[in-house]
């Protein structure tokens, strides 16, 4: 047993006083980039509570990519947890290795961030086995010695909070409150320079303005229909004189090409950047965009962090991930099967998104553009 390990003694509740000297904290969030971003106000609270405190993120391999853009973090560890939907396949778990990695780091404390539909106990067990002395998480059942600081989980029995509010409440229990509740995402100058160079020829020619669109999403249940995207592009370009830039991963290129073809607009009006954008360049494009139109997925939360107005095509899979503290329009079609928490529509009809008429999206974009233009004009006076 290493010198920093605990002895697994009786359970205790330490509270704020017990955390005052915790200089090295592990922040655990094992699902997606957007989920990590919604934890950043709580991470800020942890960091600001003690001068010199260092925060390390334990994240999924995919979400670990966002760590360099979060100023509150000092390091990141990647782990494909088998109890997470996108985690390691059955039989590929390597829990002893991650336990040894955590043990060697000699963390003073761990804060386990989870949504109300997730159990914090598997991560709590890892942290317990790694000898991390202080362990904080929400939990509905009695965690006994797995947690030293147990935040009883009121969700969903007493209502569902926004994900940001949930994580802020968790760290407030140990006396940590941030000076700002905004999400964090720091765009790098090199990425901004690249985005400006890449966008300049696409947006030349006197268009009234432009809009960035992100049609992809990891969960099929959160994808706005391709035909609807095409109709939105057509109306924004023909009726409003806007240029459209579409972002996505390389795997989204075929989808985006099909959307542009179906829209029928000229190639100099709708441009695809699919496959050209790593996370840094995507963040830069979002920072420069007058408005982002996105499914309920990571880029919507990047936009919230950067203050870019966003039209969020919000599948009613869950209620707690709406854009946080940013000008936004959240569009959905109400359905009896709302809040199914499924990655694939269990009814097969995708009605909560299919029912969002393209005209509503166009109106939302123009509303945000007009508001932004008015704000910019007042600032210029």
Tab-separated table of N, CA and C in Angstrom, residues 201-205 207 237 242-244 260 265-271:
chain	number	residue	atom	x	y	z
A	201	UNK	N	-12.586	33.272	-47.565
A	201	UNK	CA	-13.077	33.125	-48.951
A	201	UNK	C	-14.489	32.561	-49.038
A	202	UNK	N	-14.909	31.800	-48.033
A	202	UNK	CA	-16.256	31.224	-48.065
A	202	UNK	C	-17.331	32.275	-47.877
A	203	UNK	N	-16.992	33.336	-47.154
A	203	UNK	CA	-18.003	34.313	-46.770
A	203	UNK	C	-17.879	35.618	-47.530
A	204	UNK	N	-16.996	35.667	-48.514
A	204	UNK	CA	-16.855	36.882	-49.328
A	204	UNK	C	-18.039	37.004	-50.282
A	205	UNK	N	-18.283	38.208	-50.741
A	205	UNK	CA	-19.300	38.386	-51.770
A	205	UNK	C	-20.568	39.061	-51.334
A	207	UNK	N	-22.737	38.688	-48.723
A	207	UNK	CA	-23.882	38.065	-48.053
A	207	UNK	C	-24.272	38.881	-46.829
A	237	UNK	N	-30.898	30.813	-47.135
A	237	UNK	CA	-30.124	31.368	-48.246
A	237	UNK	C	-31.009	32.123	-49.236
A	242	UNK	N	-28.525	34.551	-46.448
A	242	UNK	CA	-27.438	34.151	-45.565
A	242	UNK	C	-26.563	33.091	-46.225
A	243	UNK	N	-25.285	33.107	-45.885
A	243	UNK	CA	-24.405	31.987	-46.198
A	243	UNK	C	-24.503	30.977	-45.067
A	244	UNK	N	-24.195	29.720	-45.377
A	244	UNK	CA	-24.253	28.648	-44.391
A	244	UNK	C	-22.932	27.895	-44.419
A	260	UNK	N	-26.666	19.247	-48.246
A	260	UNK	CA	-26.420	20.371	-49.162
A	260	UNK	C	-27.021	20.082	-50.528
A	265	UNK	N	-29.078	24.576	-53.002
A	265	UNK	CA	-28.417	25.875	-53.079
A	265	UNK	C	-27.064	25.731	-53.764
A	266	UNK	N	-26.567	26.840	-54.268
A	266	UNK	CA	-25.297	26.830	-54.987
A	266	UNK	C	-24.138	26.524	-54.045
A	267	UNK	N	-23.071	26.005	-54.608
A	267	UNK	CA	-21.914	25.619	-53.819
A	267	UNK	C	-21.222	26.776	-53.142
A	268	UNK	N	-21.456	28.003	-53.635
A	268	UNK	CA	-20.816	29.152	-52.984
A	268	UNK	C	-21.680	29.722	-51.859
A	269	UNK	N	-22.782	29.059	-51.552
A	269	UNK	CA	-23.681	29.519	-50.488
A	269	UNK	C	-23.592	28.627	-49.259
A	270	UNK	N	-23.500	27.330	-49.457
A	270	UNK	CA	-23.407	26.375	-48.350
A	270	UNK	C	-22.081	25.634	-48.451
A	271	UNK	N	-21.286	25.697	-47.392
A	271	UNK	CA	-19.933	25.146	-47.396
A	271	UNK	C	-19.787	24.126	-46.273
